[in-house]
Structure formats: C-alpha cells, structure tokens
Coordinates of C-alpha atoms in Angstrom, one line a residue:
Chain I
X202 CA 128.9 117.5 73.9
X203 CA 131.6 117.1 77.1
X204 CA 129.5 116.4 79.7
X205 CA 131.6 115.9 83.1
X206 CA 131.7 113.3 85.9
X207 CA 132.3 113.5 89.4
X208 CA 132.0 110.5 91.0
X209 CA 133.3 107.2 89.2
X210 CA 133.8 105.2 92.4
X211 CA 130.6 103.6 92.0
X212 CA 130.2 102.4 88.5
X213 CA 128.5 99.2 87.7
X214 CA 130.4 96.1 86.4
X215 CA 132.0 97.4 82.8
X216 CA 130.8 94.9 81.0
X217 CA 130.9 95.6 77.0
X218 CA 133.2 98.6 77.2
X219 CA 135.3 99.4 74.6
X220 CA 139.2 98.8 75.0
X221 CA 140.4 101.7 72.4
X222 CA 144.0 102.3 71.3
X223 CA 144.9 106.3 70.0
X224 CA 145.7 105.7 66.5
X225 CA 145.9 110.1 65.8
X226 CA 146.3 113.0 67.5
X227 CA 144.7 116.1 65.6
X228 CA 145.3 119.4 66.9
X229 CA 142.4 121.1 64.7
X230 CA 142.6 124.7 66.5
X231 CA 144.6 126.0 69.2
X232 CA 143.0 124.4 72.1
X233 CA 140.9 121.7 69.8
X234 CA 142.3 118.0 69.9
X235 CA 140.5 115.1 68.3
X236 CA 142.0 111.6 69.0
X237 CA 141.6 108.7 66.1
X238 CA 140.1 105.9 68.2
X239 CA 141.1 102.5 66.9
X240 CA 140.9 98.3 68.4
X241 CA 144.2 97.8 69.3
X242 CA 143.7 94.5 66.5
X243 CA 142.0 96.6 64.3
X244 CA 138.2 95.5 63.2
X245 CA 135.1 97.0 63.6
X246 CA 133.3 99.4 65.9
X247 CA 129.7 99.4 66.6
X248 CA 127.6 101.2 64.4
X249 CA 125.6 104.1 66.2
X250 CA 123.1 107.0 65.6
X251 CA 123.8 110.0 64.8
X252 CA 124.4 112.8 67.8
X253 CA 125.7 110.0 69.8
X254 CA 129.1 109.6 72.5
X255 CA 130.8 107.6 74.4
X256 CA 131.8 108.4 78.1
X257 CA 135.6 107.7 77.9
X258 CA 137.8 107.1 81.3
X259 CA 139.5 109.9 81.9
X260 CA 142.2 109.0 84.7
X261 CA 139.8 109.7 88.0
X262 CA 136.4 110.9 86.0
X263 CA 134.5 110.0 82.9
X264 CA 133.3 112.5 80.3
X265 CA 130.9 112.2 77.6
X266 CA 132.3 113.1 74.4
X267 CA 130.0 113.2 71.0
X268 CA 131.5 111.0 67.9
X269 CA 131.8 112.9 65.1
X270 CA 131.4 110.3 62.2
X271 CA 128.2 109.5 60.6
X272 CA 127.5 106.3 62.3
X273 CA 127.6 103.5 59.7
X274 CA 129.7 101.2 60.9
X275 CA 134.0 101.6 60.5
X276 CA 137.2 100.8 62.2
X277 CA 137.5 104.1 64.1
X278 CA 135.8 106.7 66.2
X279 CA 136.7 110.0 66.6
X280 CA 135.9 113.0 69.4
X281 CA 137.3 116.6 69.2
X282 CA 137.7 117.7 73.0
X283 CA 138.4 121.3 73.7
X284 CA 140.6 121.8 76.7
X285 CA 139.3 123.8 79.6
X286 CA 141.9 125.2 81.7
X287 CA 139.4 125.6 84.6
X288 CA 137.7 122.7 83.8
X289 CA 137.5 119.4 86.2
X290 CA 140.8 117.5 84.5
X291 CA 138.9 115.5 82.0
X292 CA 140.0 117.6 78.8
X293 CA 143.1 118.6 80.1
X294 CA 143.6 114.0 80.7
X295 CA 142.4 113.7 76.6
X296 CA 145.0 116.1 76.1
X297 CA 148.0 114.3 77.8
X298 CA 146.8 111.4 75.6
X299 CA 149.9 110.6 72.5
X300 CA 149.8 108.0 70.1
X301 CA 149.3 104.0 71.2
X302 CA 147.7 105.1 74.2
X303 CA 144.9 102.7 75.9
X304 CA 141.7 104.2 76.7
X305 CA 138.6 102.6 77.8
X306 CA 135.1 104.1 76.7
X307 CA 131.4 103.0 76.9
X308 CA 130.0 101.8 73.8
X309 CA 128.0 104.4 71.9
X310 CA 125.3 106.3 73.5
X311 CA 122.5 107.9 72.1
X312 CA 120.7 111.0 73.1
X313 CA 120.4 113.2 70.1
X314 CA 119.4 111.1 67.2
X315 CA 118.0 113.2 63.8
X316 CA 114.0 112.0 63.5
X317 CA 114.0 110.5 60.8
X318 CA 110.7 111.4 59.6
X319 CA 111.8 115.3 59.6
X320 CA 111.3 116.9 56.0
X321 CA 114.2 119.8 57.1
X322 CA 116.7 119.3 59.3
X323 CA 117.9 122.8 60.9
X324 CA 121.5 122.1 62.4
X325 CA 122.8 125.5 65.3
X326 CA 125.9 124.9 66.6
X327 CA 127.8 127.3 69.5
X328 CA 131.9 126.2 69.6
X329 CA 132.7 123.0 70.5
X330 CA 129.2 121.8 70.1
X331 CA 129.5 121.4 66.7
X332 CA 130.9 117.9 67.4
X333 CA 127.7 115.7 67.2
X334 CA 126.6 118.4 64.5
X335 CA 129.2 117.6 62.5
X336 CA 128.0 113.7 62.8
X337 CA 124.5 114.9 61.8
X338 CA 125.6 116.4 58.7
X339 CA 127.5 113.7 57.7
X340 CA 124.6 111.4 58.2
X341 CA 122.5 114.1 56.3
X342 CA 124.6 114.1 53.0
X343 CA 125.2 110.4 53.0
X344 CA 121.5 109.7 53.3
X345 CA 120.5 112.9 51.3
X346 CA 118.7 114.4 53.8
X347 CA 118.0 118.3 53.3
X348 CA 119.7 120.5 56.3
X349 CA 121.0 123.5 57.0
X350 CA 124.2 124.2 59.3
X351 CA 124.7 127.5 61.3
X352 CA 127.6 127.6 63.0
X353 CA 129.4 129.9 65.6
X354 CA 132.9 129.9 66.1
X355 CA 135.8 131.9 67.1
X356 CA 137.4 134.2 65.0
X357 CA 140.4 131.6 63.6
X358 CA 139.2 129.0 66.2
X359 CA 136.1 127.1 64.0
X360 CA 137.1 123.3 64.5
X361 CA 136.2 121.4 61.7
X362 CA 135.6 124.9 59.7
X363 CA 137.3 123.2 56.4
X364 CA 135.9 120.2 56.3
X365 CA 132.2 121.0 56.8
X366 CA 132.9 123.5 54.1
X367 CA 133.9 120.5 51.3
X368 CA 130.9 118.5 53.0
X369 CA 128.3 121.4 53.8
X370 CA 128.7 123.6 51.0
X371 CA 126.5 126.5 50.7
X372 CA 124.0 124.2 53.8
X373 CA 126.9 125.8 55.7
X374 CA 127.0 129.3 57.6
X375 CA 129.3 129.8 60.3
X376 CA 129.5 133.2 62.4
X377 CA 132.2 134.9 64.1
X378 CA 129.5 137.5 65.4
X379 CA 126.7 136.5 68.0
X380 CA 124.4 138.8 66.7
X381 CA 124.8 138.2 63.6
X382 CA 124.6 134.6 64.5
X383 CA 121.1 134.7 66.7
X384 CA 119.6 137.2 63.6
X385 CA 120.4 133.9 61.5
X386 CA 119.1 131.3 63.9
X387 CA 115.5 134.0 64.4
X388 CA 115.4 134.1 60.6
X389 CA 115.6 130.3 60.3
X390 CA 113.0 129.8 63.0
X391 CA 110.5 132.2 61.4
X392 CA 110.1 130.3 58.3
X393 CA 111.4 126.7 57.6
X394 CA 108.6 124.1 56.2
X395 CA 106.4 122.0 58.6
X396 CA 108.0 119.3 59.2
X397 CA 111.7 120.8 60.0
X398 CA 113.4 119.9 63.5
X399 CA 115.6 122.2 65.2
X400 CA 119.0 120.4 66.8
X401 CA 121.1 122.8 68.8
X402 CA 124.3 121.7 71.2
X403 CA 126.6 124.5 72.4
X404 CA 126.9 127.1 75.1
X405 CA 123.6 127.4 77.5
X406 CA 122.4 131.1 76.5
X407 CA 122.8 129.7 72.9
X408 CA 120.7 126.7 74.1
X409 CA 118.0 128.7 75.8
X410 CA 117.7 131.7 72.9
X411 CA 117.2 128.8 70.4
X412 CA 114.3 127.1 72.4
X413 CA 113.0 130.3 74.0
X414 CA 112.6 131.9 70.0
X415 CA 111.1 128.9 68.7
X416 CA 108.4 128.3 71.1
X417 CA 107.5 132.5 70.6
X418 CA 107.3 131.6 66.5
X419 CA 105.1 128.5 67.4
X420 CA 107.5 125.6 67.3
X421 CA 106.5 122.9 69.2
X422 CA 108.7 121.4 71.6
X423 CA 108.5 118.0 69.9
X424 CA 110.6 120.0 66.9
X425 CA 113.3 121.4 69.3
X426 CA 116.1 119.2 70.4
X427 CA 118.8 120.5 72.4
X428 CA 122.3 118.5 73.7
X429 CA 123.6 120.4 76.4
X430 CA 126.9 120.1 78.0
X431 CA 126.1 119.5 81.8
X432 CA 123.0 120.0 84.1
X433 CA 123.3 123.2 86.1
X434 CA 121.9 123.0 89.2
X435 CA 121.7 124.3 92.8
X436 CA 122.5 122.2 96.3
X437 CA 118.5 121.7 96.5
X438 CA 116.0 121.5 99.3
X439 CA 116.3 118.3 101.8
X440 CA 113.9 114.9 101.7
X441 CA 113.6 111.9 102.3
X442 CA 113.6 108.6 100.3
X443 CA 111.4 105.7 101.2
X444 CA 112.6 102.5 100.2
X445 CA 109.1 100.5 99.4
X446 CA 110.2 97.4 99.6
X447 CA 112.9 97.1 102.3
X448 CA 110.8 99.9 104.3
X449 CA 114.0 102.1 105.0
X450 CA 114.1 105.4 105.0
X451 CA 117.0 107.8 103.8
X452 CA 117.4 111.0 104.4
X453 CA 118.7 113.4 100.9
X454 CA 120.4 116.9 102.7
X455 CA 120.5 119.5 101.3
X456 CA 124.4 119.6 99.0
X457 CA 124.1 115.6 98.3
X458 CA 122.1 114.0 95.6
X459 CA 119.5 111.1 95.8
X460 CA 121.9 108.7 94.0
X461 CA 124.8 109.7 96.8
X462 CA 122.6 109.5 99.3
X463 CA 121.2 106.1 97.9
X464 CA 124.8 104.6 97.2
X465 CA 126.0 105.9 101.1
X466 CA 123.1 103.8 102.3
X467 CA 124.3 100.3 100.8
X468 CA 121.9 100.8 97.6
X469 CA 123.3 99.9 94.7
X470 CA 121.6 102.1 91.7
X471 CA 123.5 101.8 88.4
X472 CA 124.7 104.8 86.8
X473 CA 126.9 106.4 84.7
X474 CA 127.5 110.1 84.0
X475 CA 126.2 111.8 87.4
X476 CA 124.9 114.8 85.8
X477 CA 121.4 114.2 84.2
X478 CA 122.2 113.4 80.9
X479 CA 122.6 109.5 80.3
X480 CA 119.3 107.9 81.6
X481 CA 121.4 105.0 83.4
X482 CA 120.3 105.6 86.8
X483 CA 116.7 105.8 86.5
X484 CA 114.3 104.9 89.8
X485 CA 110.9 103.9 89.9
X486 CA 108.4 106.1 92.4
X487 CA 105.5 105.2 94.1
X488 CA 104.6 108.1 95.1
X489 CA 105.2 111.5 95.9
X490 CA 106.5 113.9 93.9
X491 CA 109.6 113.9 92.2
X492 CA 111.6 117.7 91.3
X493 CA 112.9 117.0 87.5
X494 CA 116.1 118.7 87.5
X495 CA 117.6 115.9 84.9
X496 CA 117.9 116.1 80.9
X497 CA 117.3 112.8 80.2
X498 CA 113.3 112.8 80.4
X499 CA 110.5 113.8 78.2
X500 CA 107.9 116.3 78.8
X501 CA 105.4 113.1 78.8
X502 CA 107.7 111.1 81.3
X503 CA 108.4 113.5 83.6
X504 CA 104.6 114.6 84.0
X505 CA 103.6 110.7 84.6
X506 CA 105.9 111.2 87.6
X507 CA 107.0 107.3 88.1
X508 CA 110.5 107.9 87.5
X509 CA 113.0 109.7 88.9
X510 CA 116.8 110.8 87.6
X511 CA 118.2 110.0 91.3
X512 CA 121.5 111.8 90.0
X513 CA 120.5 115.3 90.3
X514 CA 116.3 115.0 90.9
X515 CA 115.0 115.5 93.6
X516 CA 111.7 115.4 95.9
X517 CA 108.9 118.7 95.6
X518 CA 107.0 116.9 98.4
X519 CA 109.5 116.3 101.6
X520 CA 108.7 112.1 101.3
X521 CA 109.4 110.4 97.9
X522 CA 108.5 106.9 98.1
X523 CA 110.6 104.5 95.0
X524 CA 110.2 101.3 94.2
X525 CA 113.6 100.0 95.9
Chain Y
X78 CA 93.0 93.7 75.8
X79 CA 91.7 95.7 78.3
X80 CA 89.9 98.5 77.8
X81 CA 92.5 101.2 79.6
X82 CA 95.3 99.4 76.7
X83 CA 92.9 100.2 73.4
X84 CA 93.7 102.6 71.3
X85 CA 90.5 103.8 69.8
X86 CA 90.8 107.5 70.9
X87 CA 89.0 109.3 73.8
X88 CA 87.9 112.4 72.6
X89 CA 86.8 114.0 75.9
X90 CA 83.8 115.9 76.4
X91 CA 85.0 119.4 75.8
X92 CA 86.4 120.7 72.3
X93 CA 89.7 122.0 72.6
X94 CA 90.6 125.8 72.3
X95 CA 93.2 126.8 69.4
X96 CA 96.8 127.0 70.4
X97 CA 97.7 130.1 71.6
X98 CA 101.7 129.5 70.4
X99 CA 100.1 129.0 66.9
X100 CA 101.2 131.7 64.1
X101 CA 98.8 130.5 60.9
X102 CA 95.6 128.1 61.6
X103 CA 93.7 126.0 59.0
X104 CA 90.6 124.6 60.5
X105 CA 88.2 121.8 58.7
X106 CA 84.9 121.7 59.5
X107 CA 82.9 118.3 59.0
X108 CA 79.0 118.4 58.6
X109 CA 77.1 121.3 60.2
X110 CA 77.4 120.7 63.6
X111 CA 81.8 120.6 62.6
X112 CA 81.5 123.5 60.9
X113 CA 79.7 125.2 63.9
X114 CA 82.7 124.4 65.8
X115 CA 85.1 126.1 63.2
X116 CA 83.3 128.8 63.1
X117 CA 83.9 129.8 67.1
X118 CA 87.2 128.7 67.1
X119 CA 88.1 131.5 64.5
X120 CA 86.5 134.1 66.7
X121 CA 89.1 132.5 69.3
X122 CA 91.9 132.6 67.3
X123 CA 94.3 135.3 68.6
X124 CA 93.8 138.3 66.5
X125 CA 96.3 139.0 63.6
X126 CA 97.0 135.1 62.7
X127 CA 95.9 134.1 59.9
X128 CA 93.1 131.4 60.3
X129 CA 91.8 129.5 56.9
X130 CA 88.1 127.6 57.5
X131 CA 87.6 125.1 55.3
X132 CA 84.0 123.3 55.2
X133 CA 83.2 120.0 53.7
X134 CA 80.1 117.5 54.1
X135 CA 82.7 114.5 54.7
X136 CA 86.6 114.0 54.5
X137 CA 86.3 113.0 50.6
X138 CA 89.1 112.8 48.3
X139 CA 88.8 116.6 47.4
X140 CA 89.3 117.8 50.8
X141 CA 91.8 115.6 51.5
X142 CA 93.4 117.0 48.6
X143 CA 93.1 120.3 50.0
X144 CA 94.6 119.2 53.0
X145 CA 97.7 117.5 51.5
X146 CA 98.2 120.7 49.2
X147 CA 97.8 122.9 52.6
X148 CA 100.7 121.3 54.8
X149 CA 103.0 120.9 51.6
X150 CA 102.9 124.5 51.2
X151 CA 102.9 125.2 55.6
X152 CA 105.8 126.2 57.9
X153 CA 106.6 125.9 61.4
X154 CA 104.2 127.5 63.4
X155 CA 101.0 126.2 61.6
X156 CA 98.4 124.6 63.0
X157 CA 95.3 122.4 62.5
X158 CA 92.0 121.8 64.2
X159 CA 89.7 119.4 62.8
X160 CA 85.8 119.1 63.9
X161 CA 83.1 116.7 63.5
X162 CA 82.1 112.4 62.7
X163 CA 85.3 110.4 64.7
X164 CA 85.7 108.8 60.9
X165 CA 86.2 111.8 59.0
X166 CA 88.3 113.8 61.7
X167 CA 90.6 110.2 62.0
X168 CA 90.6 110.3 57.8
X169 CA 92.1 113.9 58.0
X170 CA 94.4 113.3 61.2
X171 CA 95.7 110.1 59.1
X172 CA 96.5 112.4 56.4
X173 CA 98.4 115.1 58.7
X174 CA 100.3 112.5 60.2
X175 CA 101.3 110.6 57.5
X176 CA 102.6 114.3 56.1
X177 CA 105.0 114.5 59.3
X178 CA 102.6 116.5 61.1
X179 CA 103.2 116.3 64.9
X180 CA 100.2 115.3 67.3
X181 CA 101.1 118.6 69.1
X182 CA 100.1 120.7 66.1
X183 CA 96.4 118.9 65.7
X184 CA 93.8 119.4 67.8
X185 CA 90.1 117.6 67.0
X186 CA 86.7 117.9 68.4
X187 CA 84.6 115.1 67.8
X188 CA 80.8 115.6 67.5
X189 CA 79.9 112.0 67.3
X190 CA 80.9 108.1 67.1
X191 CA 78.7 106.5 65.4
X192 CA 79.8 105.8 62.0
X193 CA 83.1 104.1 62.0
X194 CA 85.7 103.6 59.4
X195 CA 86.7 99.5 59.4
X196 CA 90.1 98.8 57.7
X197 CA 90.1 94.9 56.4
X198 CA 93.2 93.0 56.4
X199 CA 92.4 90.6 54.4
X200 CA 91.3 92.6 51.1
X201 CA 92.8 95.9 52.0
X202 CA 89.2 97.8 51.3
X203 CA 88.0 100.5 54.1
X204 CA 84.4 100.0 55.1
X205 CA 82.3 102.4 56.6
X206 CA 80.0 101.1 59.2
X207 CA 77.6 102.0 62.2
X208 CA 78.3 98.7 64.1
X209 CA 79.7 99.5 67.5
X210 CA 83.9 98.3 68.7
X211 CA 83.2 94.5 68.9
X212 CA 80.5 94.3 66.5
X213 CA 80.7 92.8 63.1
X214 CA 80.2 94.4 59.7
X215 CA 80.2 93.0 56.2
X216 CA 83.3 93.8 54.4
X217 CA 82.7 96.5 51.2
X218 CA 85.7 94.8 49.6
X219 CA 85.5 90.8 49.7
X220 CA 82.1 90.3 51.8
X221 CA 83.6 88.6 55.0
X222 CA 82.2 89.0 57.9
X223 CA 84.5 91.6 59.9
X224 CA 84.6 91.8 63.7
X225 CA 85.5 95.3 64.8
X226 CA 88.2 95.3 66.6
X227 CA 88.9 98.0 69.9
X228 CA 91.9 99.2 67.8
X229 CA 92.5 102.4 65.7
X230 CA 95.4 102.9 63.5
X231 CA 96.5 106.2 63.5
X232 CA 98.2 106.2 60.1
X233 CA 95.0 104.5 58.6
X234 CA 92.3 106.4 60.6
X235 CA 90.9 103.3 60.7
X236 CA 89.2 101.1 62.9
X237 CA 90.9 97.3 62.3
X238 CA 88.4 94.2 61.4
X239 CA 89.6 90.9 61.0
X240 CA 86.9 87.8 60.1
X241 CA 85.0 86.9 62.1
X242 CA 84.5 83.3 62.3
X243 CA 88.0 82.9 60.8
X244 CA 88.5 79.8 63.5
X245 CA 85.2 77.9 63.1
X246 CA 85.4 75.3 60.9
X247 CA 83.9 75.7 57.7

C-alpha cells in the first residue's frame, strides 16, 4: 500500500515513533526499491499483524508504506516503494534514501490483518500491491495457513517474483496478462470453500472487479477485504460544522475538508495520513448526517452514523453537529 | 445490565426473506410450524439455485450432523436459513458459527421462546427449560438451582445459569 499525504503541518506530538536507520538498499525491479529498516543500536522492532505499515517521514509529506515481513517480532522492517515519476515526491524522497540514512516512521499500523478464523485464505495482488501480500503469505506458511496467491505484474517488472516462488510454490500464480489475470481471480471466486476470505490491494479497477465479482457470486462483504492506495474523491458540496460543546460554528467550502477547516478554526483533531485510510482523526457526531467518503469504517459504523472521518467525509445534510 | 446491553437475541416480528446474493441455500426446518416456513422460503428462492430443505422435530445430534457435514462440503455463496423454537434455531446457529460461518450468511425465523436452552457453569451440562430470563431452573447435570441469566452465548446457543443462592449462607 503507498498511501500519500498532503498536509504534515499539523501532526500531533510524535510520541512513540520509530527513529530507523537504512541498513539496505534493494533495487528489486527497475523502478522497485526496498529499504532494510534497522535501530541505529540494533534490537528489536515491534511485532505487528500481518498487512500492516508504517507512515514514514518523507522530507515535507508522510506516506504509508505496507511491511513486507511476517510480523513476528525481528530487528528489521522492510517496505518496497515503487517510484512514481508524477507522483507527489514521497517515492521519488524513499528513493534518494542510501545507506546510514535516518528516517522516522510511525510504529506499525494495522488495517489489513488475515481473520484468523478463515479456512482459505485467497491472496489478489495488482503491482506494487503485492507488498502487504507478500507479508500475508509469509504469515500463512509460517503458521500453515492454506492460501492461494494471484499475482499480476509487469512483464520483467514482478517485485518479489523469486522469492514468493521459493515461499509460494505452486499457492503461487502470477500474470503478465489482465485477462488472463481477472479469468483467474472469477474462477477463484466462483468456487473456494465457505469460510475463504478474499484480500486484494493493487490498482483501483483491480480493486473494484474483485469486490464487484464477488458480491455477483454471493460473497459477503464480511469475506472481501480490500487495501487500497488512496481515497479518490471530488472537492464535495459545502456545510457547516457545529461544534456542540463550544457552540461555534464552522463553515466546510466546497475544495477544503472538515479536518482543514476544523484545524483553520483553532481545533486541534489528531490525525495522521489525510486521506481516509488510518482511522486517527475520527469525530464524534451528534447529529446530522455525515457523507462517508473515508476507508477506514465498517459497513456497521458508518450506518450508526456517530462518527465521522473529518479527513475527507463530509455532511449529506448542510449542518453536522460533532461532539467538539 | 440493562435490558438494551443483553444479548439474548431479538428476533423481530417478521421472518426474513432468503438472500437474494445467495447461489446454493440449505434451509432447516424445526417442528411444523418451522417447516411451514421452509417450505415458502423455497418458493422464494430465486429460481435456478439450488435450495436443500431439511426437516427435523428438534436440533438433535443427527441433524446437527447433517449440518456439520453440509458446510464442510459448502463454498462461497451458500447460504442458510433456519426456522422454528429460539433453542433449536440458537443450537444450529452455534453449530454454523463455530464452522466459520459468517452472521451475514444465516438468517432465522423464530416461531417461539418458550423453551430455553440453560448452559451451567458449574457442571458444564445444558438444560432445557421453560422458566422465563430471570427465572430459575434445576440444573439436569448437578441439581443446583440455576438462575437464568439475560445472556446468550452465541458459540453455545445457550442461555447462561449460574446458582442461584450461591451467596446466601448455607
């Protein structure tokens, strides 16, 4: 997962990050770098799901990037970044980064855990999502858990390729062809045992065909989990948010999100990636309702409508009262 | 605890209609008036899925069997609709669960409330009672007296009792 940042002028107080030294530099494909994350002193790293990442500092911005070990705690992390020319600078700062570099990074964040009461665990990964992929099918062979990996890649471009062949064996496919990649992904959906979940992370028509087929073969949602790369979203219609508790009202224009417009009022709201995908700057509602645009809530949450993503949700109703 | 915090289920008053999204359908009927509701939920069934009815008196060992032997052998896409007695449904929905069946792929109607299933704690036996939540009922296992408590365990299907005068002195 690389999910980009835009504003990191009003993070909350760091406490518990992660001072990390650059103990590799891997160039897996053309384009592909994964940096060996190390304590300058050495010693452990905290133990994490996996599917999960860490939002590292990446000069002006922070990105999420997924750790691609199994979890179990160890004395390094490691993320492959694909650089993206056109991108917002964060890849293209990972890939300035040499060897006894400092970086600071959140501690490990997660978002896209396997359930761990799944008989079958069907892996689909587009490009560069195979990252936390590759996490969950480490964690799958060291705890023995059945899966399957399909994998899309391009032609001589399929980071990690090689070494989720020695770990995947034969629970590996990998594609060079979309067709013939989506014919795999409908054949999987149309028959895997009750119980199997479905984990996808790549490209968003990748995302959508995965959860759109599923639910048409009778998957529930509950069985599809998706990590996508960013929010996509549109400048939105304008509101107003009514502070309960010190009265005030702010207005949201159209172009500026409820956290922006919250911060630019003297609110402080904590937060971290701006785009939907973390969960750090949830809000309380009293009332009104609130326009889910985030990724972070479930189906159950965001139909109770007492919480709002104030990073990129917004208001159906032109008032939306939160507990502030 | 407070009534809107138990978890004893509410069944609502109107049965639920089969999933549309599902591909294959098993549905269990307990009891007449369960198997009355089996049988017009396989005339609803969208047509060309393939619905299995299953009828039983109560959610004995054998059916459960059944059960167990159906959702080993299911995939993704099948679903499961249970009807009649609150203890026999909950027996079968423990049984789904407990074989990673999602509450999203079981739907129940329940035809009546009556007759309770009572897990005790202290002997481990399941007694089947009429006494209403906050009653008591003489354990089938070691004889205590078991209050039932507003509390139903999903994995158990069961209703928990704990004794009742375990505070009083002797």
């Amino acid at each position: 997962m690389t999910a980009t940042l835009t504003a990191p002028g009003a993070l909350r107080a760091d406490d518990g990050r992660l001072v990390l030294e650059v103990a590799g530099v891997v160039d897996e494909v053309p384009g592909t770098r994964t940096l060996v994350l190390r304590r300058p002193g050495g010693g452990l790293l905290p133990a994490h799901p996996p599917g999960s990442h860490v939002v590292l500092d990446c000069g002006d911005r922070r990105n999420a990037y997924s750790l691609t070990g199994d979890g179990s705690p160890c004395e390094e992390y490691r993320v492959s970044v694909l650089l993206c020319p056109d991108g917002e600078g964060g890849s293209a700062f990972v890939h300035r980064l040499a060897v006894g570099d400092i970086v600071s990074a959140s501690r490990p964040r997660s978002a896209f855990a396997p359930v761990s009461t799944a008989r079958h665990h069907l892996l689909v990964a587009g490009g560069i999502g195979i990252t936390p992929m590759l996490s969950h099918a480490r964690a799958a062979v060291r705890w023995r858990r059945s899966f399957e990996l399909l994998y899309r890649h391009r032609p001589g471009a399929g980071a990690h390729l090689d070494e989720l062949r020695g770990l995947c064996g034969d629970r590996l496919t990998a594609y060079t062809s979309t067709p013939e990649m989506l014919a795999a992904v409908r054949a999987a959906l149309a028959d895997r045992p009750l119980g199997t979940h479905v984990y996808v992370c790549g490209p968003t028509p990748l995302i959508g065909f995965v959860e759109e087929t599923a639910a048409e073969l009778g998957w529930p949602g509950e069985r599809v989990h998706a990590e996508r790369f960013s929010a996509d979203l549109d400048a939105g219609e304008p509101f107003t948010a009514v502070l309960a508790r010190s009265g005030s009202r702010v207005p949201v224009p159209s172009g500026t999100s409820l956290l922006t417009a919250l911060e630019q009022a003297g609110v402080a709201v904590p937060n971290l990636c701006r785009q939907g995908v973390c969960g750090e700057c949830r809000v309380p509602v009293r009332s009104g309702r609130p326009l889910h645009r985030d990724l972070y809530l479930s189906e159950t949450e965001r139909a109770a409508g007492d919480a709002v993503m104030c990073c990129v949700s917004r208001s159906v109703d032109d008032e939306l009262e939160l507990d502030l | 605890m407070g009534a809107e915090h138990t978890s004893v289920p509410r069944w609502g008053s109107e049965w639920p209609a089969p999933d549309p999204s599902a591909r294959t359908v098993l549905l269990v009927g307990f009891g007449a008036r369960g198997c009355a509701i089996t049988a017009a939920w396989a005339a609803d069934v969208p047509a060309g899925r393939p619905v299995e009815v299953l009828a039983a008196d109560d959610a004995d060992e054998s059916v459960l069997a059944v059960l167990t032997a159906r959702i080993a052998g299911a995939r993704v896409g099948w679903r499961l609709m249970l009807a009649g007695p609150e203890d026999d449904v909950l027996a079968a929905r423990a049984v789904a669960l407990r074989a990673g069946v999602l509450d999203a792929e079981i739907r129940c109607a329940v035809t009546s409330t009556d007759r309770k299933r009572v897990y005790c704690p202290h002997c481990r036996a399941t007694t089947t009672t009429t006494a209403p939540v906050a009653g008591e009922t003489p354990c089938e296992g070691c004889a205590r007296r078991l209050h039932v408590y507003a509390h139903v365990s999903r994995r158990a299907g069961a209703y928990l009792g704990f004794m009742a005068d375990a505070e009083e002195v002797a």
